[in-house]
Coordinates of C-alpha atoms in Angstrom, one line a residue:
Chain A
M1 CA 76.1 -78.0 -124.1
L2 CA 79.4 -76.5 -125.0
S3 CA 81.1 -78.5 -127.8
V4 CA 84.2 -77.9 -129.5
E5 CA 85.1 -79.7 -132.8
G6 CA 88.5 -79.6 -134.5
L7 CA 89.8 -76.4 -133.1
E8 CA 92.9 -75.2 -134.8
V9 CA 94.7 -72.0 -134.0
W10 CA 97.7 -70.6 -135.9
F11 CA 99.7 -67.4 -134.9
D12 CA 101.6 -65.4 -137.3
V13 CA 105.1 -65.1 -136.1
P14 CA 108.2 -63.6 -137.8
G15 CA 109.3 -66.2 -140.3
G16 CA 106.2 -68.4 -140.5
E17 CA 103.3 -69.7 -138.4
L18 CA 103.0 -71.2 -135.2
H19 CA 100.4 -73.9 -134.9
A20 CA 99.4 -73.4 -131.3
V21 CA 96.3 -75.6 -131.2
Q22 CA 96.0 -78.5 -133.3
G23 CA 92.5 -80.2 -133.7
V24 CA 91.3 -79.9 -130.1
A25 CA 87.9 -81.4 -129.5
F26 CA 85.8 -81.9 -126.3
D27 CA 82.2 -81.7 -125.0
L28 CA 81.3 -79.9 -121.8
F29 CA 78.0 -80.9 -120.2
P30 CA 75.7 -78.7 -118.0
G31 CA 76.9 -78.5 -114.5
E32 CA 80.2 -80.3 -115.1
R33 CA 83.5 -79.3 -114.2
M34 CA 86.3 -80.2 -116.6
G35 CA 90.0 -79.6 -116.1
L36 CA 92.4 -78.7 -118.9
V37 CA 95.9 -79.6 -117.8
G38 CA 99.3 -79.3 -119.4
E39 CA 102.7 -77.4 -119.0
S40 CA 103.3 -73.9 -120.1
G41 CA 103.0 -73.3 -123.8
C42 CA 100.9 -76.4 -124.5
G43 CA 97.9 -74.3 -125.8
K44 CA 95.6 -74.4 -122.8
T45 CA 95.1 -70.6 -122.5
T46 CA 95.0 -70.2 -126.3
T47 CA 92.2 -72.8 -126.6
I48 CA 90.2 -71.0 -124.0
L49 CA 90.5 -67.7 -125.5
A50 CA 89.7 -69.1 -129.0
L51 CA 86.3 -70.4 -127.7
M52 CA 85.1 -66.8 -127.4
G53 CA 87.1 -65.4 -130.1
L54 CA 89.3 -63.4 -127.9
L55 CA 92.6 -64.1 -129.6
P56 CA 94.7 -61.2 -130.9
P57 CA 94.4 -60.5 -134.7
S58 CA 97.7 -62.2 -135.4
A59 CA 95.8 -65.5 -134.8
S60 CA 93.8 -67.3 -137.1
V61 CA 91.2 -69.9 -136.0
A62 CA 89.5 -72.8 -137.7
G63 CA 87.1 -75.5 -136.3
R64 CA 83.6 -75.0 -134.6
V65 CA 82.6 -73.9 -131.1
L66 CA 78.9 -74.9 -130.6
L67 CA 77.0 -73.5 -127.8
D68 CA 73.8 -75.2 -127.5
G69 CA 74.1 -76.2 -131.2
E70 CA 74.9 -72.8 -132.4
D71 CA 78.3 -72.2 -134.0
V72 CA 79.3 -69.0 -132.2
L73 CA 82.4 -68.3 -134.3
A74 CA 80.7 -68.7 -137.6
K75 CA 80.1 -65.0 -138.3
G76 CA 83.0 -63.5 -136.5
E77 CA 82.6 -60.7 -133.8
D78 CA 78.8 -60.2 -134.7
S79 CA 77.9 -63.8 -133.8
V80 CA 80.2 -64.3 -130.7
S81 CA 79.9 -61.0 -128.8
P82 CA 76.2 -61.5 -127.7
H83 CA 77.4 -64.7 -126.0
R84 CA 80.4 -63.2 -124.3
W85 CA 79.8 -63.0 -120.5
R86 CA 76.1 -63.6 -121.2
D87 CA 76.6 -67.4 -121.7
V88 CA 80.3 -67.9 -121.2
A89 CA 82.1 -65.8 -118.6
M90 CA 85.8 -66.0 -117.7
V91 CA 88.1 -65.6 -114.8
F92 CA 91.5 -64.9 -116.0
Q93 CA 95.1 -65.9 -114.8
G94 CA 96.0 -62.3 -113.8
A95 CA 92.7 -61.7 -112.2
M96 CA 94.7 -59.3 -110.0
N97 CA 94.5 -56.9 -113.0
A98 CA 91.2 -58.1 -114.3
F99 CA 89.9 -54.8 -112.8
N100 CA 90.4 -51.5 -114.4
P101 CA 92.2 -49.5 -111.5
V102 CA 90.4 -46.3 -112.2
K103 CA 86.9 -47.6 -111.9
T104 CA 85.2 -48.9 -108.8
V105 CA 84.7 -52.7 -108.5
G106 CA 81.0 -52.4 -108.4
S107 CA 80.7 -50.4 -111.6
Q108 CA 82.9 -53.1 -113.3
I109 CA 80.4 -55.8 -112.2
V110 CA 77.6 -53.7 -113.4
E111 CA 79.1 -53.1 -116.7
P112 CA 78.2 -56.4 -118.4
M113 CA 74.7 -56.5 -116.9
E114 CA 74.0 -53.1 -118.6
L115 CA 75.7 -54.1 -121.7
H116 CA 73.8 -57.3 -122.2
G117 CA 70.6 -55.8 -120.8
V118 CA 70.4 -58.1 -117.8
A119 CA 69.7 -55.3 -115.5
S120 CA 70.4 -51.6 -115.1
G121 CA 70.7 -48.7 -112.7
R122 CA 69.7 -49.3 -109.1
A123 CA 68.8 -53.0 -109.8
A124 CA 72.1 -53.7 -111.4
R125 CA 73.9 -52.1 -108.4
N126 CA 72.0 -54.1 -106.0
Q127 CA 72.7 -57.2 -107.8
A128 CA 76.4 -56.3 -107.9
A129 CA 76.3 -56.0 -104.2
E130 CA 74.6 -59.5 -103.8
L131 CA 77.2 -61.0 -106.0
L132 CA 79.9 -59.7 -103.8
E133 CA 78.2 -61.0 -100.8
M134 CA 77.9 -64.4 -102.6
V135 CA 81.6 -64.6 -102.9
G136 CA 82.2 -63.4 -99.2
I137 CA 82.8 -59.8 -99.7
S138 CA 80.6 -57.2 -98.0
G139 CA 78.4 -55.5 -100.6
S140 CA 79.3 -52.1 -99.2
R141 CA 82.7 -52.6 -100.7
A142 CA 81.2 -52.3 -104.3
D143 CA 82.0 -48.6 -104.2
R144 CA 85.7 -49.2 -103.5
Y145 CA 88.5 -49.3 -106.0
P146 CA 90.5 -52.4 -106.9
H147 CA 93.6 -51.3 -105.3
E148 CA 91.7 -51.3 -101.9
F149 CA 91.2 -55.0 -102.2
S150 CA 93.8 -57.6 -101.4
G151 CA 94.8 -60.3 -104.0
G152 CA 92.4 -62.9 -102.7
M153 CA 89.5 -60.4 -102.5
R154 CA 90.2 -59.2 -106.1
Q155 CA 90.1 -62.7 -107.2
R156 CA 86.7 -63.3 -105.4
A157 CA 85.4 -60.1 -106.9
A158 CA 86.5 -61.3 -110.4
I159 CA 84.4 -64.4 -109.8
A160 CA 81.5 -62.2 -108.7
M161 CA 82.1 -60.2 -111.9
A162 CA 81.9 -63.5 -114.0
L163 CA 78.7 -64.4 -112.5
A164 CA 77.1 -61.0 -113.3
C165 CA 75.0 -62.2 -116.2
S166 CA 74.2 -65.7 -114.7
P167 CA 76.3 -67.5 -117.5
K168 CA 76.1 -71.2 -118.2
V169 CA 79.7 -71.8 -118.6
L170 CA 82.7 -70.4 -116.6
L171 CA 86.0 -70.5 -118.1
A172 CA 88.7 -70.2 -115.4
D173 CA 92.2 -69.7 -116.5
E174 CA 94.7 -70.5 -113.8
P175 CA 92.4 -68.7 -111.3
T176 CA 94.7 -69.5 -108.3
T177 CA 98.2 -69.3 -109.7
A178 CA 99.2 -65.7 -108.3
L179 CA 97.7 -66.4 -104.9
D180 CA 99.2 -67.9 -101.8
V181 CA 98.4 -71.4 -100.9
M182 CA 95.7 -70.6 -98.2
V183 CA 93.8 -68.2 -100.5
Q184 CA 94.2 -70.7 -103.4
A185 CA 92.3 -73.3 -101.3
Q186 CA 89.6 -70.9 -100.5
I187 CA 89.2 -69.8 -104.1
L188 CA 88.9 -73.4 -105.3
E189 CA 86.3 -74.1 -102.6
L190 CA 84.4 -71.1 -103.7
L191 CA 84.5 -72.2 -107.3
V192 CA 83.2 -75.7 -106.4
R193 CA 80.4 -74.2 -104.2
L194 CA 79.2 -71.8 -106.7
T195 CA 79.3 -74.1 -109.7
D196 CA 77.3 -76.6 -107.6
D197 CA 74.8 -74.1 -106.3
L198 CA 74.2 -72.4 -109.7
G199 CA 74.5 -75.5 -111.9
L200 CA 77.3 -73.8 -113.7
A201 CA 79.6 -75.8 -116.0
M202 CA 83.3 -74.9 -115.7
I203 CA 86.5 -75.4 -117.5
L204 CA 89.4 -75.1 -115.2
V205 CA 92.7 -74.4 -116.9
T206 CA 95.8 -75.2 -114.8
H207 CA 99.1 -76.9 -114.9
D208 CA 98.3 -78.0 -111.4
L209 CA 97.2 -81.6 -111.4
P210 CA 96.2 -81.9 -107.7
V211 CA 94.0 -78.9 -108.2
V212 CA 92.1 -80.6 -111.0
A213 CA 91.9 -83.7 -109.1
Q214 CA 90.2 -81.8 -106.1
V215 CA 87.8 -79.7 -108.2
C216 CA 87.1 -81.5 -111.5
G217 CA 85.3 -84.8 -112.4
R218 CA 87.0 -85.0 -115.8
A219 CA 90.2 -83.7 -117.4
A220 CA 91.8 -83.3 -120.8
V221 CA 95.6 -83.4 -120.8
M222 CA 97.1 -81.2 -123.5
Y223 CA 100.4 -81.6 -125.0
A224 CA 102.0 -79.5 -127.9
G225 CA 98.7 -78.1 -128.8
K226 CA 96.8 -81.4 -128.9
V227 CA 94.7 -83.5 -126.4
A228 CA 97.0 -86.3 -125.4
E229 CA 94.4 -88.1 -123.1
S230 CA 91.0 -87.3 -121.6
G231 CA 88.8 -89.1 -119.3
P232 CA 87.4 -89.2 -115.8
I233 CA 90.0 -87.9 -113.2
E234 CA 89.8 -91.3 -111.3
T235 CA 90.6 -93.2 -114.4
L236 CA 93.4 -90.8 -115.5
F237 CA 95.0 -91.2 -112.1
H238 CA 94.6 -94.9 -111.7
D239 CA 94.9 -96.1 -115.4
P240 CA 96.7 -93.5 -117.4
R241 CA 96.9 -94.6 -121.0
H242 CA 99.4 -91.9 -122.2
P243 CA 102.8 -91.9 -120.8
Y244 CA 102.7 -88.0 -120.4
T245 CA 99.6 -88.3 -118.1
R246 CA 101.4 -90.9 -116.0
M247 CA 104.6 -88.9 -115.8
L248 CA 102.7 -85.8 -114.9
F249 CA 101.2 -87.5 -112.0
Q250 CA 104.6 -88.9 -111.0
A251 CA 105.9 -85.3 -111.1
T252 CA 103.4 -84.4 -108.3
P253 CA 104.9 -84.2 -104.9
D254 CA 103.1 -86.5 -102.5
L255 CA 102.6 -85.2 -99.0
H256 CA 102.6 -88.7 -97.3
G257 CA 104.7 -90.7 -99.7
D258 CA 108.6 -91.1 -99.6
D259 CA 108.7 -91.4 -103.4
E260 CA 111.1 -89.2 -105.2
V261 CA 109.4 -86.4 -107.2
A262 CA 110.1 -87.3 -110.8
S263 CA 110.5 -84.6 -113.4
I264 CA 110.0 -85.1 -117.1
P265 CA 113.3 -84.2 -118.9
G266 CA 113.3 -82.0 -121.9
A267 CA 110.9 -79.5 -123.2
P268 CA 107.9 -79.5 -125.5
P269 CA 108.6 -79.3 -129.2
R270 CA 108.5 -75.9 -131.0
L271 CA 105.3 -75.5 -132.7
D272 CA 106.4 -73.1 -135.5
R273 CA 107.6 -76.1 -137.5
E274 CA 106.1 -79.5 -138.5
V275 CA 106.3 -82.0 -135.8
L276 CA 106.9 -85.4 -137.1
G277 CA 105.3 -88.5 -135.4
C278 CA 104.2 -88.3 -131.7
P279 CA 105.1 -84.9 -130.3
F280 CA 106.0 -86.4 -127.0
H281 CA 108.4 -89.2 -128.2
P282 CA 111.6 -87.4 -127.4
R283 CA 110.7 -87.3 -123.9
C284 CA 108.8 -90.4 -123.6
D285 CA 110.2 -93.2 -121.4
S286 CA 108.3 -95.9 -123.4
A287 CA 108.8 -94.7 -127.0
F288 CA 109.4 -97.3 -129.7
S289 CA 110.0 -97.4 -133.5
R290 CA 106.6 -96.2 -134.4
C291 CA 106.6 -93.1 -132.4
P292 CA 108.9 -90.8 -134.3
V293 CA 107.5 -91.5 -137.7
E294 CA 103.8 -91.9 -137.2
E295 CA 101.4 -89.6 -135.4
P296 CA 99.2 -91.4 -133.0
R297 CA 95.5 -90.7 -133.2
L298 CA 93.2 -89.9 -130.2
R299 CA 91.1 -93.1 -129.8
E300 CA 88.7 -94.6 -127.4
V301 CA 90.5 -96.7 -124.7
G302 CA 87.8 -97.1 -122.2
D303 CA 84.5 -95.6 -121.0
N304 CA 84.6 -91.8 -121.7
H305 CA 88.4 -92.3 -121.9
T306 CA 90.4 -91.4 -124.9
A307 CA 94.2 -91.3 -125.5
A308 CA 96.7 -90.6 -128.3
C309 CA 99.4 -93.1 -127.9
H310 CA 100.6 -96.0 -130.1
L311 CA 101.0 -98.1 -126.9
N312 CA 97.3 -98.5 -126.9
D313 CA 97.3 -100.2 -130.2
V314 CA 100.1 -102.6 -129.7
P315 CA 100.2 -103.8 -126.1
M316 CA 101.7 -107.0 -127.3
Q317 CA 104.7 -105.4 -128.9
V318 CA 105.6 -103.4 -125.8
A319 CA 105.1 -106.4 -123.6
Q320 CA 108.0 -108.2 -125.6
Chain B
M1 CA 92.7 -34.7 -98.7
D2 CA 96.1 -35.3 -97.5
Y3 CA 97.2 -35.1 -101.0
I4 CA 95.5 -31.9 -101.9
V5 CA 96.9 -30.2 -98.7
K6 CA 100.3 -31.3 -99.7
R7 CA 100.2 -30.1 -103.3
T8 CA 98.8 -26.8 -102.1
A9 CA 101.7 -26.3 -99.6
F10 CA 104.0 -27.3 -102.4
A11 CA 102.5 -24.7 -104.8
I12 CA 102.8 -21.9 -102.2
V13 CA 106.4 -22.7 -101.5
T14 CA 107.2 -22.7 -105.3
V15 CA 105.5 -19.2 -105.6
F16 CA 108.0 -17.9 -103.0
V17 CA 110.9 -19.5 -104.6
A18 CA 109.9 -18.0 -108.1
I19 CA 109.4 -14.6 -106.6
T20 CA 112.9 -14.6 -105.0
L21 CA 114.4 -15.9 -108.2
N22 CA 112.5 -13.3 -110.2
F23 CA 114.0 -10.7 -107.9
V24 CA 117.6 -12.0 -108.0
L25 CA 117.5 -12.6 -111.8
F26 CA 116.9 -9.0 -112.6
R27 CA 119.5 -7.7 -110.1
L28 CA 122.0 -10.0 -111.9
L29 CA 121.2 -8.6 -115.3
P30 CA 123.7 -6.1 -116.6
G31 CA 122.7 -2.5 -116.7
N32 CA 119.9 -0.7 -114.9
A33 CA 117.3 2.0 -115.3
V34 CA 120.1 4.6 -116.2
S35 CA 122.5 2.7 -118.1
G36 CA 122.9 2.5 -121.9
L37 CA 121.1 4.3 -124.6
R38 CA 118.3 5.3 -122.4
C39 CA 120.2 7.9 -120.4
Q40 CA 123.2 8.6 -122.6
H41 CA 123.0 12.4 -122.3
C42 CA 121.5 12.6 -118.7
T43 CA 123.3 14.7 -116.1
K44 CA 124.8 13.2 -113.1
Q45 CA 122.2 14.6 -110.8
F46 CA 119.4 13.3 -113.0
R47 CA 120.9 9.8 -113.0
E48 CA 121.1 9.9 -109.1
S49 CA 117.6 11.0 -108.8
I50 CA 116.3 8.3 -111.1
V51 CA 118.3 5.8 -109.1
K52 CA 116.8 7.0 -106.0
Q53 CA 113.4 7.1 -107.4
Y54 CA 113.5 3.3 -108.3
G55 CA 115.2 2.7 -104.9
L56 CA 118.3 1.1 -106.5
D57 CA 120.7 2.8 -104.1
K58 CA 119.3 0.8 -101.1
P59 CA 121.0 -2.4 -100.1
K60 CA 119.7 -5.5 -102.0
L61 CA 118.2 -7.1 -99.1
Q62 CA 116.1 -4.0 -98.4
Q63 CA 115.2 -3.8 -102.1
Y64 CA 114.0 -7.5 -101.9
V65 CA 111.8 -6.7 -98.8
I66 CA 110.3 -3.6 -100.5
Y67 CA 109.7 -5.9 -103.6
V68 CA 107.8 -8.5 -101.6
E69 CA 105.8 -5.9 -99.7
R70 CA 104.7 -4.3 -102.9
L71 CA 103.8 -7.6 -104.5
A72 CA 101.7 -8.5 -101.5
H73 CA 99.8 -5.2 -102.1
G74 CA 99.4 -6.2 -105.8
D75 CA 101.8 -3.6 -106.9
L76 CA 104.1 -4.7 -109.7
G77 CA 106.1 -1.5 -109.9
T78 CA 106.1 1.2 -112.5
S79 CA 107.3 0.9 -116.1
I80 CA 110.5 2.7 -117.0
A81 CA 109.4 3.4 -120.6
D82 CA 106.0 4.9 -120.0
N83 CA 105.8 5.6 -116.3
R84 CA 102.5 3.7 -116.1
P85 CA 101.9 0.9 -113.5
V86 CA 103.4 -2.4 -114.9
W87 CA 100.0 -4.1 -114.3
D88 CA 98.2 -1.6 -116.8
D89 CA 100.9 -2.3 -119.3
I90 CA 100.7 -6.1 -119.2
R91 CA 97.0 -6.7 -118.5
T92 CA 95.7 -6.2 -122.2
P93 CA 98.4 -8.4 -123.8
L94 CA 97.7 -11.0 -121.1
V95 CA 94.0 -11.1 -121.8
N96 CA 94.9 -11.3 -125.6
T97 CA 97.3 -14.2 -125.0
L98 CA 95.2 -16.3 -122.7
P99 CA 92.6 -17.5 -125.1
M100 CA 95.1 -18.1 -127.8
I101 CA 97.2 -20.3 -125.5
V102 CA 94.2 -22.2 -124.3
V103 CA 92.9 -22.8 -127.8
G104 CA 96.3 -23.8 -129.0
T105 CA 96.8 -26.2 -126.0
V106 CA 93.3 -27.7 -126.6
I107 CA 94.1 -28.2 -130.3
S108 CA 97.4 -30.0 -129.5
I109 CA 95.6 -32.1 -126.9
I110 CA 92.8 -33.1 -129.3
I111 CA 95.2 -33.9 -132.3
G112 CA 97.6 -35.6 -129.9
I113 CA 95.1 -37.8 -128.4
I114 CA 93.1 -38.8 -131.5
S115 CA 96.2 -39.5 -133.6
G116 CA 97.9 -41.3 -130.7
V117 CA 95.0 -43.7 -130.0
V118 CA 94.4 -44.4 -133.8
A119 CA 98.1 -45.2 -134.1
A120 CA 98.0 -47.4 -131.1
W121 CA 94.9 -49.2 -132.3
R122 CA 96.3 -49.7 -135.9
R123 CA 99.7 -50.5 -134.6
G124 CA 102.2 -51.6 -137.3
T125 CA 100.1 -50.4 -140.1
A126 CA 100.7 -47.6 -142.5
A127 CA 98.6 -45.3 -140.5
D128 CA 100.8 -45.9 -137.5
S129 CA 104.1 -45.2 -139.2
A130 CA 102.6 -42.2 -141.0
N131 CA 101.6 -40.7 -137.7
L132 CA 105.0 -41.5 -136.2
W133 CA 106.9 -39.6 -139.0
T134 CA 104.4 -36.7 -139.0
A135 CA 104.4 -36.3 -135.2
L136 CA 108.2 -36.4 -135.1
A137 CA 108.5 -33.9 -138.0
F138 CA 106.2 -31.4 -136.3
Y139 CA 107.8 -32.0 -132.9
A140 CA 111.2 -31.2 -134.5
M141 CA 110.2 -28.2 -136.5
P142 CA 111.0 -24.8 -135.1
T143 CA 107.8 -23.1 -134.2
Q144 CA 108.4 -19.9 -136.3
W145 CA 108.9 -22.2 -139.3
I146 CA 105.7 -23.8 -138.7
A147 CA 104.1 -20.4 -138.4
L148 CA 105.4 -19.7 -142.0
L149 CA 103.9 -22.8 -143.3
V150 CA 100.7 -22.1 -141.7
I151 CA 100.6 -18.6 -143.3
F152 CA 101.7 -19.9 -146.7
Y153 CA 99.4 -22.9 -147.0
I154 CA 96.5 -22.0 -144.8
A155 CA 96.2 -18.3 -144.3
I156 CA 96.7 -17.4 -148.0
P157 CA 94.5 -19.9 -149.7
L158 CA 91.6 -19.5 -147.1
G159 CA 92.0 -15.7 -146.8
L160 CA 92.4 -15.9 -143.0
P161 CA 94.1 -13.0 -141.4
A162 CA 97.7 -13.7 -140.5
S163 CA 98.6 -10.6 -138.5
G164 CA 97.2 -8.6 -135.6
I165 CA 94.3 -9.2 -133.3
E166 CA 91.4 -7.5 -135.1
S167 CA 90.6 -6.0 -138.7
N168 CA 91.5 -2.4 -139.3
T169 CA 88.3 -2.0 -141.2
L170 CA 86.0 -3.3 -138.5
G171 CA 83.8 -0.5 -137.0
I172 CA 84.8 2.2 -139.5
L173 CA 81.4 2.6 -141.1
S174 CA 79.1 1.4 -138.4
T175 CA 79.3 -0.1 -134.9
P176 CA 80.0 -3.7 -135.3
S177 CA 77.7 -6.2 -133.5
T178 CA 79.1 -8.2 -130.6
W179 CA 79.0 -11.2 -132.8
A180 CA 81.1 -9.5 -135.5
V181 CA 83.7 -8.5 -133.2
F182 CA 83.7 -12.0 -131.6
S183 CA 84.2 -13.8 -134.9
D184 CA 86.7 -11.4 -136.0
R185 CA 88.8 -12.0 -132.9
V186 CA 88.4 -15.8 -133.3
S187 CA 89.6 -15.6 -137.0
H188 CA 92.6 -13.6 -135.8
L189 CA 93.2 -16.0 -132.9
F190 CA 92.8 -19.2 -134.9
L191 CA 96.1 -19.4 -136.8
P192 CA 98.5 -18.5 -134.0
A193 CA 96.6 -21.1 -131.9
L194 CA 96.9 -23.7 -134.6
T195 CA 100.5 -23.0 -135.0
L196 CA 101.1 -23.4 -131.4
G197 CA 98.9 -26.6 -131.2
V198 CA 100.6 -28.2 -134.3
G199 CA 104.0 -27.5 -132.7
L200 CA 103.0 -29.2 -129.5
Y201 CA 100.8 -32.1 -130.6
G202 CA 103.6 -34.4 -131.9
E203 CA 105.0 -35.1 -128.4
Y204 CA 101.5 -35.7 -126.9
S205 CA 100.8 -38.1 -129.9
L206 CA 103.9 -40.2 -129.2
V207 CA 103.2 -40.4 -125.5
V208 CA 99.5 -41.2 -126.0
R209 CA 100.4 -44.0 -128.4
S210 CA 102.9 -45.7 -126.2
S211 CA 100.8 -45.4 -123.0
M212 CA 97.7 -46.6 -125.0
L213 CA 99.7 -49.5 -126.3
E214 CA 100.6 -50.4 -122.8
T215 CA 97.1 -50.1 -121.5
L216 CA 95.6 -52.1 -124.4
G217 CA 97.8 -55.0 -123.2
E218 CA 96.4 -55.0 -119.7
D219 CA 94.1 -57.8 -118.4
Y220 CA 91.3 -55.5 -117.8
V221 CA 91.1 -54.7 -121.4
L222 CA 90.9 -58.4 -122.3
T223 CA 88.3 -58.8 -119.6
A224 CA 86.4 -55.9 -121.2
R225 CA 86.4 -57.8 -124.6
A226 CA 85.4 -61.1 -122.8
K227 CA 82.4 -59.1 -121.5
G228 CA 81.3 -58.5 -125.0
M229 CA 82.2 -54.8 -125.3
R230 CA 83.0 -53.6 -128.7
N231 CA 86.4 -52.2 -129.5
W232 CA 85.9 -48.5 -129.6
T233 CA 83.7 -48.8 -126.3
I234 CA 86.7 -50.5 -124.7
V235 CA 89.0 -47.7 -125.8
W236 CA 86.6 -45.0 -124.8
K237 CA 85.5 -46.5 -121.5
H238 CA 88.6 -48.5 -120.3
A239 CA 91.7 -47.6 -121.9
L240 CA 91.6 -43.9 -122.6
R241 CA 91.4 -42.8 -119.0
N242 CA 94.4 -44.9 -118.0
A243 CA 96.3 -43.9 -121.0
M244 CA 95.7 -40.2 -120.3
L245 CA 97.5 -40.3 -116.9
P246 CA 101.1 -39.8 -118.5
L247 CA 99.7 -37.1 -120.8
V248 CA 98.5 -35.0 -117.8
T249 CA 101.9 -35.0 -116.4
L250 CA 103.5 -34.3 -119.7
I251 CA 101.1 -31.2 -120.4
A252 CA 101.9 -29.8 -117.0
L253 CA 105.6 -30.2 -117.6
S254 CA 105.3 -28.7 -121.1
L255 CA 103.5 -25.5 -120.0
G256 CA 106.8 -23.7 -119.9
S257 CA 107.5 -24.6 -123.5
I258 CA 103.9 -23.6 -124.5
V259 CA 104.6 -20.1 -123.2
A260 CA 107.9 -20.0 -125.0
G261 CA 106.1 -21.1 -128.1
A262 CA 103.5 -18.5 -127.7
I263 CA 106.1 -15.8 -127.7
V264 CA 107.6 -16.9 -131.0
V265 CA 104.1 -17.4 -132.5
E266 CA 103.0 -13.9 -131.5
D267 CA 106.0 -12.4 -133.0
V268 CA 105.4 -14.0 -136.3
F269 CA 101.8 -13.3 -136.4
S270 CA 102.2 -9.8 -134.8
Y271 CA 99.7 -10.9 -132.2
P272 CA 99.6 -8.2 -129.5
G273 CA 99.9 -10.6 -126.5
I274 CA 102.2 -11.2 -123.7
G275 CA 104.9 -12.4 -126.2
L276 CA 104.9 -9.3 -128.1
A277 CA 104.9 -7.2 -124.9
T278 CA 108.0 -9.3 -123.8
I279 CA 109.9 -8.6 -126.8
D280 CA 108.9 -4.9 -126.6
A281 CA 110.0 -4.7 -123.0
I282 CA 113.4 -6.4 -123.8
S283 CA 114.1 -4.0 -126.6
K284 CA 113.3 -0.9 -124.3
R285 CA 115.2 -2.5 -121.3
D286 CA 112.1 -2.0 -119.4
Y287 CA 113.0 -4.2 -116.5
P288 CA 110.1 -3.7 -114.1
V289 CA 107.7 -4.7 -117.0
L290 CA 109.8 -7.7 -117.9
Q291 CA 109.9 -8.6 -114.2
G292 CA 106.1 -8.3 -114.0
I293 CA 105.7 -10.5 -117.1
F294 CA 108.1 -13.1 -115.8
L295 CA 106.3 -13.2 -112.5
I296 CA 102.9 -13.7 -114.1
L297 CA 104.2 -16.4 -116.4
T298 CA 105.9 -18.3 -113.6
M299 CA 102.7 -17.9 -111.6
S300 CA 100.5 -19.2 -114.3
V301 CA 102.9 -22.3 -114.8
I302 CA 102.8 -22.9 -111.2
V303 CA 99.0 -22.6 -111.1
A304 CA 98.7 -24.9 -114.1
N305 CA 100.8 -27.4 -112.4
Y306 CA 98.8 -27.3 -109.4
I307 CA 95.6 -27.9 -111.5
A308 CA 97.3 -30.8 -113.2
D309 CA 98.0 -32.3 -109.8
L310 CA 94.3 -32.0 -108.9
V311 CA 93.3 -33.4 -112.3
Y312 CA 95.7 -36.4 -111.7
F313 CA 94.1 -36.9 -108.3
K314 CA 90.7 -37.0 -109.9
L315 CA 91.7 -39.3 -112.7
D316 CA 93.6 -41.9 -110.7
P317 CA 92.0 -43.0 -107.5
R318 CA 95.3 -44.8 -106.4
V319 CA 96.9 -41.4 -105.9
T320 CA 96.6 -40.5 -102.2
E321 CA 99.9 -39.0 -101.3

């Protein structure tokens, strides 16, 4: 339904360009929940914003974003803005601040409905109240201002706002990062329930692997602006075919295990200059001679499972 | 409601402080009703009778009580220069000045907001830096000099009146229609108001630009874009009101300088308003009139600040105390 092909994003930065997203491609099917995982600065958020043409003017974008076969970025603002919120809605990282402090929460939920002609006037206000009820907030609170809501409530309200135009896809960018653990769990539960009930597809962007494992069926692991590995979450966990994925899982604390939590030494490469070979090789524990010189291509390694690592080409060499 | 009560109480206290300062200030000034040129050749008896007449022989505290008492009855005292009640002397200038100041302030706010918003939206472009330098230049220019520029480059080429408040020729041959009188007044008011506005807008423009930039970086602006709203709709519906908040405070704070600017502007344009009346009263050492003018000006600044507080309350729902 949502299909991304060869997405590239460059940012103009002083003294050159920063190649933030480098040929990202994935498909999202109706009703599916997909995770987009990676550490800070690997291009997750940029990818999400690029899908709906929301990057700042300093960014240039190439590639195609197909929504039910239509290339939404083809004609710039004119072709993408009718789809915003109507088909693809978002819940942002700082959803605490997703609401304008000087307008009531209800009016901001109504806003996209009226903008896209979904509903207006009394009908829209009633619908906004129903949406709030749906995320567990009393509908009478629609007339309240954002500062009268707690953090968790604001995030729920932000989700209600995302559902205002009954979109097909929900892009959730670190929706739980700023919240405490209890509230995080409630918000994730809410997202799972709503996407199930409404048949909504969701892309969940996070650096938190356990969250993805809990919520999503499939995930793409991003590193340095590229997809390093993608596949069903079970497969990624039990049979990672990229050292980065494996090391990410090892870096996750285990409540019941006694294992040391491993961290991955080093930092991702700078993207404002050409990266030679595999971007992960300086931090990789299994790098070999090919890695610094040749860039691995993303290739099929199993059912719905792709990875970009030379190890998958030459299992024999590594074994030696 | 709590907020409004607090603000009102605060305004009332400020009024009393202003009245007291106004009293003290004029008792500290050198000279009095009988000193200097005014009474160079008076006899001793005459001086004493004048001093008695104005109650200047009484103890200061008693003078203060009398002053406050009279104020409470709406009595601002009597002019020394023409023996008329002060209020009669300053009412007409006040009525002349008020629309001029209002139009001037509105001009400055409109230019300030528009240029500030455009500069923020086109940040880093030539339009932005052009606006920055123009705003800084006008902010730095002395108001009387702006007035001269306005006379030279606008009044003369366009043939607009640059002095007085009405045409001498109006009504000589026939009784003018209300419309003729009105448009004559407006044409006389326009240039002083424009000068005042141009002198003030620079500061507003810079503040609007920076608060607009801050607002445009907020998450709710990104959310508004994600909702499919067009750029100018976002500026209009989401950013502007938030960006206005610092401006409201600034306008309230700069009311004093607006009045100061009005005095200079009226002097250049010979506009018979409160500014000219002030200058006139100073040259005549007419302390009661000056005291009256000061009181009225302080009161209007206090009232304007009070209104600004209420506007702020209306604009920002987070303000509750």
